[in-house]
PDB file of C-alpha atoms in Angstrom:
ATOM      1  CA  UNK M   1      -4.048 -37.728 104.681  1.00 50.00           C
ATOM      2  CA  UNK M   2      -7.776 -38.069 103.684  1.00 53.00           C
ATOM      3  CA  UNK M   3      -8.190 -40.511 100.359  1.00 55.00           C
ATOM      4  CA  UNK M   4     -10.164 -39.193  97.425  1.00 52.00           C
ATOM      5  CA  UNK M   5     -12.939 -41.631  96.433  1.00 54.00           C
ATOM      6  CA  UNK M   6     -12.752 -42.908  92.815  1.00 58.00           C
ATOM      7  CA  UNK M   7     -15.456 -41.639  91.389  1.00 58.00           C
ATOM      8  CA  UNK M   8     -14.206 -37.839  91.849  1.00 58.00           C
ATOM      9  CA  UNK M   9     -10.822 -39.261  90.495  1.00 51.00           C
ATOM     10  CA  UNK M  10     -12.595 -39.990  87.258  1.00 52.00           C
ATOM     11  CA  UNK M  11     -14.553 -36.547  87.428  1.00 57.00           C
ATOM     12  CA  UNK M  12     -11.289 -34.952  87.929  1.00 56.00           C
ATOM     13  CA  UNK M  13      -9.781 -36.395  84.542  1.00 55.00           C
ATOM     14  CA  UNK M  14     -12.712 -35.566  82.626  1.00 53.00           C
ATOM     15  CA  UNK M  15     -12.255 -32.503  83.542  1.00 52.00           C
ATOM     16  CA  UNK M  16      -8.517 -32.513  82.619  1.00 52.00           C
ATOM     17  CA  UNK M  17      -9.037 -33.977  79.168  1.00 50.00           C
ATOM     18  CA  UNK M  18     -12.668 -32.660  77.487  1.00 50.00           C
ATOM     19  CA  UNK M  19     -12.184 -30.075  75.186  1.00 53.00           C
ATOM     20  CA  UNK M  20     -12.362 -26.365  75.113  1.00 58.00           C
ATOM     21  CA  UNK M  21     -15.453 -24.940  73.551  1.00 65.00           C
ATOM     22  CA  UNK M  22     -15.068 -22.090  70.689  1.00 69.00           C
ATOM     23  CA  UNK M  23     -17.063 -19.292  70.436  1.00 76.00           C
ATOM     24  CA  UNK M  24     -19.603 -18.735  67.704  1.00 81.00           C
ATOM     25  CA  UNK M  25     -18.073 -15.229  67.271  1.00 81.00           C
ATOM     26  CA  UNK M  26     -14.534 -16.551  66.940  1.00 81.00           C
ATOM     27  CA  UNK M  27     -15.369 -18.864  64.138  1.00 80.00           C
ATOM     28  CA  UNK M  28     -17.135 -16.107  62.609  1.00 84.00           C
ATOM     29  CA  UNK M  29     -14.134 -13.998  62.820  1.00 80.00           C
ATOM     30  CA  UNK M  30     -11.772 -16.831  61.357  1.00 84.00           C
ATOM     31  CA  UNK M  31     -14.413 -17.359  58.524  1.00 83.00           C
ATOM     32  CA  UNK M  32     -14.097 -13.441  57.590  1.00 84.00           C
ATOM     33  CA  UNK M  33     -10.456 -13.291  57.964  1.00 85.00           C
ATOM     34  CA  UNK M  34     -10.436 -15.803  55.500  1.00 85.00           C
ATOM     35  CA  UNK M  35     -12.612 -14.427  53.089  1.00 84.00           C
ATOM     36  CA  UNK M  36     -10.693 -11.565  52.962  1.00 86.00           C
ATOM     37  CA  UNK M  37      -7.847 -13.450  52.458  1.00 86.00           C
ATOM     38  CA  UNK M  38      -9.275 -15.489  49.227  1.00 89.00           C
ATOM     39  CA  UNK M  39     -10.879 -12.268  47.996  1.00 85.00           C
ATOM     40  CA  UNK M  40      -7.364 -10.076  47.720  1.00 84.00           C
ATOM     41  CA  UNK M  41      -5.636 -13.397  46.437  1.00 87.00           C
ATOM     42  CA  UNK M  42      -8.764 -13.110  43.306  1.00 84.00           C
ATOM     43  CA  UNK M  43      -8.682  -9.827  42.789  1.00 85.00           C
ATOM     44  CA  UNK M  44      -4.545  -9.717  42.104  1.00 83.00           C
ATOM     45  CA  UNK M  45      -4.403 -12.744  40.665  1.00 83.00           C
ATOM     46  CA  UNK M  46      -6.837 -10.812  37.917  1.00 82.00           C
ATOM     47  CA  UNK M  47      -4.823  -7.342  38.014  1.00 79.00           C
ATOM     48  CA  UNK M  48      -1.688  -9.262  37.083  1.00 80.00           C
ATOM     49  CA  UNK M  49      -3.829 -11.215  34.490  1.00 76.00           C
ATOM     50  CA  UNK M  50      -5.105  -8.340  32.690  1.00 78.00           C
ATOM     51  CA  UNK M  51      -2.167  -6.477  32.683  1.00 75.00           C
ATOM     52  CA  UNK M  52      -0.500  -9.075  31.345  1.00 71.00           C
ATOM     53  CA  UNK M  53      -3.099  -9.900  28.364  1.00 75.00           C
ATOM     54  CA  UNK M  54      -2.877  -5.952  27.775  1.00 73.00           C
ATOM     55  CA  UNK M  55       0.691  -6.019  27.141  1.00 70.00           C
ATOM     56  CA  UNK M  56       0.842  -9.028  24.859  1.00 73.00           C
ATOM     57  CA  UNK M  57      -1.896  -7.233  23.178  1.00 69.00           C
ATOM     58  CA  UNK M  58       0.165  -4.169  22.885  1.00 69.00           C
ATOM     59  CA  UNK M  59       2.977  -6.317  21.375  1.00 66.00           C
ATOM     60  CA  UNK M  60       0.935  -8.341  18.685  1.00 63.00           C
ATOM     61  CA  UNK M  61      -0.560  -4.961  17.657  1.00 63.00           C
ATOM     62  CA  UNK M  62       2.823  -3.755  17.969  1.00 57.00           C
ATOM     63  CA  UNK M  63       4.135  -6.956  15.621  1.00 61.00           C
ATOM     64  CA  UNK M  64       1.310  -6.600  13.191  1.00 61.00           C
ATOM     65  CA  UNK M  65       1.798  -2.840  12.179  1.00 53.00           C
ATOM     66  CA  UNK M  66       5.211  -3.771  11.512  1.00 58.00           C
ATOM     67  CA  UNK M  67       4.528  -6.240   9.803  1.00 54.00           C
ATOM     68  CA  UNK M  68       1.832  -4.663   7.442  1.00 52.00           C
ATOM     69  CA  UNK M  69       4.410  -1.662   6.879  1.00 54.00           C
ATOM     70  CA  UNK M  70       7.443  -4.798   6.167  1.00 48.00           C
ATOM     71  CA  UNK M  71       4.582  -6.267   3.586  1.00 48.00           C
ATOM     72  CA  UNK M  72       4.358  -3.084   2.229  1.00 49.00           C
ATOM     73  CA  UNK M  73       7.643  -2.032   1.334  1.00 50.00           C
ATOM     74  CA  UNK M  74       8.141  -5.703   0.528  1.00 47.00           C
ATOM     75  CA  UNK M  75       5.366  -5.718  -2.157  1.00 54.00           C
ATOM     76  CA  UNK M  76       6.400  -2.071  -3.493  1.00 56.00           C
ATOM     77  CA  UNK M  77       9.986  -3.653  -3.601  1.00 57.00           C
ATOM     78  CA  UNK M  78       8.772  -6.776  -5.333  1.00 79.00           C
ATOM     79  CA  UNK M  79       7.161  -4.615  -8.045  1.00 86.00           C
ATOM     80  CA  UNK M  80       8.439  -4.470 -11.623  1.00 92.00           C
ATOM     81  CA  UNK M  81      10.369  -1.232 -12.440  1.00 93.00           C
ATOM     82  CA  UNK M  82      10.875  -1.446 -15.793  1.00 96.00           C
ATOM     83  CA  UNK M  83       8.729  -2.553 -18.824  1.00 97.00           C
ATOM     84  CA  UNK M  84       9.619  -3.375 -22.799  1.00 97.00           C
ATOM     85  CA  UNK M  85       6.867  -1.795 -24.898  1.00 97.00           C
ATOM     86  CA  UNK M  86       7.249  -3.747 -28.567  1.00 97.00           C
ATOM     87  CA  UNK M  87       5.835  -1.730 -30.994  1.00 97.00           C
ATOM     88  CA  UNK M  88       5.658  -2.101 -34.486  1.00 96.00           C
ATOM     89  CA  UNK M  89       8.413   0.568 -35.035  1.00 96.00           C
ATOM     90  CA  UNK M  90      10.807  -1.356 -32.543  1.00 96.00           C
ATOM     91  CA  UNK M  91      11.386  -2.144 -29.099  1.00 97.00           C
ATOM     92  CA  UNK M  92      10.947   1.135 -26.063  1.00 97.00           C
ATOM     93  CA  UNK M  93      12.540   0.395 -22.082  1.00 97.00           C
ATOM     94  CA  UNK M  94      10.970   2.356 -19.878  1.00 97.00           C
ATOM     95  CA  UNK M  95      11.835   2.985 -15.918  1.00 96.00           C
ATOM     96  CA  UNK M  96       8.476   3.162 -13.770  1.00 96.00           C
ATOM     97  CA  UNK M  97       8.413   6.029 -11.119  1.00 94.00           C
ATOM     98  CA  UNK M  98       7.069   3.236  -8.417  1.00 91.00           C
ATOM     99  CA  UNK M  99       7.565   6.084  -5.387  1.00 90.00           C
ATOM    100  CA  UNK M 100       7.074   8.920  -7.278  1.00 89.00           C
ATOM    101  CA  UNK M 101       3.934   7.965  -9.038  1.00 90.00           C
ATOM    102  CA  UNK M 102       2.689   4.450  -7.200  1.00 92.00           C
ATOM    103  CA  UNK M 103      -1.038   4.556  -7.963  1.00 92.00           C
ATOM    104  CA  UNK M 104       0.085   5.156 -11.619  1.00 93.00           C
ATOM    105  CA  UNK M 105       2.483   2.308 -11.768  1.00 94.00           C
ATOM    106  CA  UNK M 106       0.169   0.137  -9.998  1.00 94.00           C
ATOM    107  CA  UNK M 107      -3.033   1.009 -12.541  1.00 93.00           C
ATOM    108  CA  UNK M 108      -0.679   0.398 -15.599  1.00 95.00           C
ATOM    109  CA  UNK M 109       0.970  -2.868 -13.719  1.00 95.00           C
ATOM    110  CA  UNK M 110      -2.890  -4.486 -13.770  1.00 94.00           C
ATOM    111  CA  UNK M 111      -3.559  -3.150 -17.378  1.00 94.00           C
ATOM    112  CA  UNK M 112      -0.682  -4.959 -18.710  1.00 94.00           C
ATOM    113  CA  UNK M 113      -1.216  -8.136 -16.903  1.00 93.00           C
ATOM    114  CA  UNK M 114      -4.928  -8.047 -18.116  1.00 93.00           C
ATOM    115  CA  UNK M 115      -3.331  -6.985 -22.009  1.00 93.00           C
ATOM    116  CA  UNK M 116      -5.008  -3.866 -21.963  1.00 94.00           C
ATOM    117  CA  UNK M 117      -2.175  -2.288 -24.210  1.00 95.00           C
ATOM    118  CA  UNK M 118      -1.897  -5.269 -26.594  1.00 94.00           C
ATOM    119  CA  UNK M 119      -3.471  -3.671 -30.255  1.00 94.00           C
ATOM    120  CA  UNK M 120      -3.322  -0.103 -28.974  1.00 95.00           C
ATOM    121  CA  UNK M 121      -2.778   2.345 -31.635  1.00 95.00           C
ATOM    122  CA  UNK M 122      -0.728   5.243 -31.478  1.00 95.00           C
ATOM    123  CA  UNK M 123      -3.770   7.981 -32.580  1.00 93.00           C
ATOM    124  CA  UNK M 124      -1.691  11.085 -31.954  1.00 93.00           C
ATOM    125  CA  UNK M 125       1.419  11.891 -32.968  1.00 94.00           C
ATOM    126  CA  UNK M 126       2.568  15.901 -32.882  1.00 91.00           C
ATOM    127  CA  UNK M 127       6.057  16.172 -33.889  1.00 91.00           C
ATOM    128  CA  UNK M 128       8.327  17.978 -31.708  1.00 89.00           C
ATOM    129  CA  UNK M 129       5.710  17.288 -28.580  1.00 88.00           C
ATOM    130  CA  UNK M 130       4.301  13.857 -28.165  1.00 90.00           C
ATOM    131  CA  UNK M 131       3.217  10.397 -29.370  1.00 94.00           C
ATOM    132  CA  UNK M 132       0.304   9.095 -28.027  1.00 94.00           C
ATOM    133  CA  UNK M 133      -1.427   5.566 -27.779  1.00 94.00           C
ATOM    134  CA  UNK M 134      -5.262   4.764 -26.761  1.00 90.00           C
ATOM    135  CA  UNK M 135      -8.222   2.876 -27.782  1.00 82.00           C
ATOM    136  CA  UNK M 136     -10.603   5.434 -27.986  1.00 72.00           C
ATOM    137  CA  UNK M 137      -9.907   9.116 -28.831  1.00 63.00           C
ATOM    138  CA  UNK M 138      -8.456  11.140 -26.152  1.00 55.00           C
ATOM    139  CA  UNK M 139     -10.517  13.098 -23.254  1.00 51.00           C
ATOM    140  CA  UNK M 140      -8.056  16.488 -24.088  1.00 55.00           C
ATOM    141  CA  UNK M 141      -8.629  18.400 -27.527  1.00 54.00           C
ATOM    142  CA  UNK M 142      -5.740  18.298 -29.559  1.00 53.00           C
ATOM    143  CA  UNK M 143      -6.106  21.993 -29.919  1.00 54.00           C
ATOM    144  CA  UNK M 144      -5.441  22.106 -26.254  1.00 57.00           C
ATOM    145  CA  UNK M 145      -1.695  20.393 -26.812  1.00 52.00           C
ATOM    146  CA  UNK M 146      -0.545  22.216 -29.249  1.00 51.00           C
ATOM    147  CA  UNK M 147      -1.882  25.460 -27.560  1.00 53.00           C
ATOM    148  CA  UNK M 148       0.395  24.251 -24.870  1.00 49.00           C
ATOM    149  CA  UNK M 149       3.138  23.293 -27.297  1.00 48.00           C
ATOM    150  CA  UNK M 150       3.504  26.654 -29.001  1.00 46.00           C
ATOM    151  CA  UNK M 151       3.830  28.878 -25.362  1.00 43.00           C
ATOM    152  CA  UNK M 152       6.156  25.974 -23.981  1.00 44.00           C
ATOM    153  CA  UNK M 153       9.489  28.517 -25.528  1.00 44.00           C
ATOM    154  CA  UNK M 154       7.965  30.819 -22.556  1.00 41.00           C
ATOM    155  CA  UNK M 155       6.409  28.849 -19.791  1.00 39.00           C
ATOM    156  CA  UNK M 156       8.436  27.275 -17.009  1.00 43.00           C
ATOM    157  CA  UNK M 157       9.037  23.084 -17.600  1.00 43.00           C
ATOM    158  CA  UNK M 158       9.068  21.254 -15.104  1.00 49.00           C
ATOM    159  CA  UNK M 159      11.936  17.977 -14.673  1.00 49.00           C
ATOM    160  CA  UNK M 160       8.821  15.506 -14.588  1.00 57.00           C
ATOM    161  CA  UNK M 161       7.858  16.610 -17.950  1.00 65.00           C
ATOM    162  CA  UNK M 162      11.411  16.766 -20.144  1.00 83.00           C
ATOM    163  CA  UNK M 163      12.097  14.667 -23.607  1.00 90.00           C
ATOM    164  CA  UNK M 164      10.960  10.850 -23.412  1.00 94.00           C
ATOM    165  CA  UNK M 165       8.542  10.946 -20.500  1.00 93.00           C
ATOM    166  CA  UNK M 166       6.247   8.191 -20.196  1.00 95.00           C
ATOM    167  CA  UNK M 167       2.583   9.287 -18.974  1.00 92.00           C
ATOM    168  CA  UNK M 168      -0.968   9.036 -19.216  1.00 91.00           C
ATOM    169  CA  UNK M 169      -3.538  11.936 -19.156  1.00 86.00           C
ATOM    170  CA  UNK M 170      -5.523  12.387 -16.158  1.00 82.00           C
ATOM    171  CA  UNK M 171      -9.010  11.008 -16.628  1.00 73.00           C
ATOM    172  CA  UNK M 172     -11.894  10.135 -14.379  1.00 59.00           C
ATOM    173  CA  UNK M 173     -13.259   7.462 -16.723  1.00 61.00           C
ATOM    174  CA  UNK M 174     -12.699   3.747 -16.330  1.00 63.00           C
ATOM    175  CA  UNK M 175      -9.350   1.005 -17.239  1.00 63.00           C
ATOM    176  CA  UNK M 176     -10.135   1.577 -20.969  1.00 68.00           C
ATOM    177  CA  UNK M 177      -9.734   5.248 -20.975  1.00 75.00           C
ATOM    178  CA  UNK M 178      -5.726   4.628 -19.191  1.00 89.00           C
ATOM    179  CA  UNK M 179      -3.934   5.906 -22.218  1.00 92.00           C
ATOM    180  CA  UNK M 180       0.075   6.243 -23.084  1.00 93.00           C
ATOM    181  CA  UNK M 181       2.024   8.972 -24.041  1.00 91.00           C
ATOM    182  CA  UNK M 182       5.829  10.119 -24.873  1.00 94.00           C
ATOM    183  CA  UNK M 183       6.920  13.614 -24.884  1.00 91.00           C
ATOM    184  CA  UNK M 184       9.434  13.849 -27.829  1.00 92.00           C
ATOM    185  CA  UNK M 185      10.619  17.034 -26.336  1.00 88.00           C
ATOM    186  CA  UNK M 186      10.630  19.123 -23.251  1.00 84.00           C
ATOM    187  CA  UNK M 187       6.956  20.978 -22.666  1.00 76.00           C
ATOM    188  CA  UNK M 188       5.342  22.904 -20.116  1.00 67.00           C
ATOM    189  CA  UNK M 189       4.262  22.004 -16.584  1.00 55.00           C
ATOM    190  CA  UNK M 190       0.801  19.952 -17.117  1.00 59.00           C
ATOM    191  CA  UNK M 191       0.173  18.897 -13.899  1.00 59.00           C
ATOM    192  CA  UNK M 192      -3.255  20.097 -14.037  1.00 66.00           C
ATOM    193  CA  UNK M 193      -3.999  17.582 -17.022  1.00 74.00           C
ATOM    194  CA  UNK M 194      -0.439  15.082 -17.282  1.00 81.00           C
ATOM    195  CA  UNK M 195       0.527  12.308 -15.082  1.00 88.00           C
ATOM    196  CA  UNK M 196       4.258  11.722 -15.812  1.00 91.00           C
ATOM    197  CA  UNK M 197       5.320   7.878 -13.908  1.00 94.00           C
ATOM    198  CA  UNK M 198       8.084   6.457 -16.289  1.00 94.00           C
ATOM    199  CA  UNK M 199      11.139   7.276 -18.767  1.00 95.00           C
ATOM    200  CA  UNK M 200      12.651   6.163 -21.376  1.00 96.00           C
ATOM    201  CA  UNK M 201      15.740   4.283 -20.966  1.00 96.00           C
ATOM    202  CA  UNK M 202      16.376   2.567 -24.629  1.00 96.00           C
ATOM    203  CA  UNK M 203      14.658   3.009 -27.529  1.00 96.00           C
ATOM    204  CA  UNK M 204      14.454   7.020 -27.747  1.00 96.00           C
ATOM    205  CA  UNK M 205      15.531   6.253 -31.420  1.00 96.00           C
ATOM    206  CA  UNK M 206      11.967   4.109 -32.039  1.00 97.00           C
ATOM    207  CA  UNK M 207       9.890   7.112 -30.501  1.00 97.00           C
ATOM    208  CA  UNK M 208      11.463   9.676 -32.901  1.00 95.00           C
ATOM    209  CA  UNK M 209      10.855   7.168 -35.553  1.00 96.00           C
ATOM    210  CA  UNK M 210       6.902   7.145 -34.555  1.00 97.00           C
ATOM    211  CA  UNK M 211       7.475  11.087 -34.261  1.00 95.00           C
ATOM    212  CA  UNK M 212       8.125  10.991 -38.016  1.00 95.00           C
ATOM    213  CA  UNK M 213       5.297   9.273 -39.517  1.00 95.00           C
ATOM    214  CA  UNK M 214       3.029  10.984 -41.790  1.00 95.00           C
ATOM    215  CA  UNK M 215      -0.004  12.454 -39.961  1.00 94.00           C
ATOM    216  CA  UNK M 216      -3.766  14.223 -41.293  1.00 93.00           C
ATOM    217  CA  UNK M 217      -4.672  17.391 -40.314  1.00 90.00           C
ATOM    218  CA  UNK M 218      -5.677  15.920 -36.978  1.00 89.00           C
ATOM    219  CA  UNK M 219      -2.250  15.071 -36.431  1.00 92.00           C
ATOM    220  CA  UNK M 220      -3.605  11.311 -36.473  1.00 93.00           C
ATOM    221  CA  UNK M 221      -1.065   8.777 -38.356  1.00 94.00           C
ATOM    222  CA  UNK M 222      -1.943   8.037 -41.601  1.00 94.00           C
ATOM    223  CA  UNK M 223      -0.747   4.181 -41.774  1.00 93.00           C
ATOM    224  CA  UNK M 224      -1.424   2.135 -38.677  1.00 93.00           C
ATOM    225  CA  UNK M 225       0.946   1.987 -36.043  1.00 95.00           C
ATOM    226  CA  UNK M 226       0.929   0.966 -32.263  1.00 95.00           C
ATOM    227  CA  UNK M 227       1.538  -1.766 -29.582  1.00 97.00           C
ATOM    228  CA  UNK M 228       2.182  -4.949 -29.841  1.00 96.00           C
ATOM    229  CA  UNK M 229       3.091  -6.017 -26.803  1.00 96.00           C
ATOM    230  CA  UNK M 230       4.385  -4.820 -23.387  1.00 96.00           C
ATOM    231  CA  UNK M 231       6.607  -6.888 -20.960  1.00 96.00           C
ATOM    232  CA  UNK M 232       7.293  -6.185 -17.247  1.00 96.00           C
ATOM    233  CA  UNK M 233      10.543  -6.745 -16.173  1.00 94.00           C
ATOM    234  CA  UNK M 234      12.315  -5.903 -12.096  1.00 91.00           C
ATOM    235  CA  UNK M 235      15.643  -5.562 -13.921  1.00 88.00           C
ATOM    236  CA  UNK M 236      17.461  -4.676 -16.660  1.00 81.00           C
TER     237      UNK M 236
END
């Protein structure tokens, strides 16, 4: 048996043990693969994250809208209904239409807060129709009421406009032309010209009283008479 010469021993285990090149393609191959990899990880990691802010989005815009519509029946719930108007004949409850009549209610809400109605005289009183209260002289002709008043046996009246309304002329003036008045009897639909947003409750004795006082030809009282004071109340 022929004997192998150490030094091809030791070429032989070099052999054995030296590593195995890779190829400059296969690393570019792994490289790729792994880019790809990464890339698709990125772009679902972002899918998921958008979709995600989108729906908590969706719920806080969700949240807030009911919320603001919560506020708002809150705050409409929160409002006074009712008000005491002291006068100098006596003392007049009225119930405030709040749904039927809110931008109304909420104009005479800030004019009493501000005292708008403290001093105001009752200027027009027409027996059998209305009392009215304003600081300056009202925007409709009194020829124009009791026009109204003497057809209302033969015009159709509407509910919103019986015996002890409480309203306030339409107007397109400022706070200080917001005037009062109460029907003292049932009168004809004056939508066109009436906004009707309260009753009377108590007091329909002290509004007949007013209805009685001596007026001029103007039907303007001839003694002063008017508000002294009005006090918002949620109950009664």
């Amino acid at each position: 048996m022929a004997r192998i010469k150490p030094q091809a021993l030791l070429n032989q285990s070099k052999k054995k043990k030296g590593p195995s090149r890779i190829s400059i393609s296969t690393i570019i191959v792994c490289n790729l693969v792994v880019a790809l990899v990464i890339l698709s990880l990125v772009t679902t990691y972002r899918h998921w994250s958008q979709r995600s802010r989108n729906s908590i989005e969706q719920e806080t815009q969700g949240q807030r809208f009911e919320d603001t519509n919560a506020a708002s029946e809150q705050t409409s719930y929160d409002l006074p209904g009712y008000a005491d108007i002291n006068t100098s004949k006596g003392l007049i409850t009225v119930e405030l239409f709040k749904e039927g009549s809110p931008e109304a209610v909420d104009k005479f809400l800030d004019l009493c807060q501000k005292e708008h109605f403290k001093g105001m005289p009752f200027h027009r009183v027409i027996k059998n129709y209305l009392v009215q209260a304003g600081h300056s002289p009202s925007s409709i002709p009194v020829e124009e009421w009791t026009a109204k008043g003497k057809l209302r046996g033969r015009l159709h009246t509407s509910p919103k406009h019986e015996a002890f309304m409480l309203g306030t002329p339409k107007t397109k003036g400022n706070n200080k032309d917001f005037e009062l008045l109460i029907t003292t009897a049932p009168i004809p639909d004056l939508n066109d010209q009436l906004i009707v947003f309260g009753r009377v409750l108590k007091g329909e004795d002290v509004v007949q009283e007013i209805e009685e006082v001596d007026t001029d030809e103007h039907y303007q009282p001839k003694s002063p008479i008017g508000i002294i004071s009005i006090i918002l109340k949620r109950e009664i």
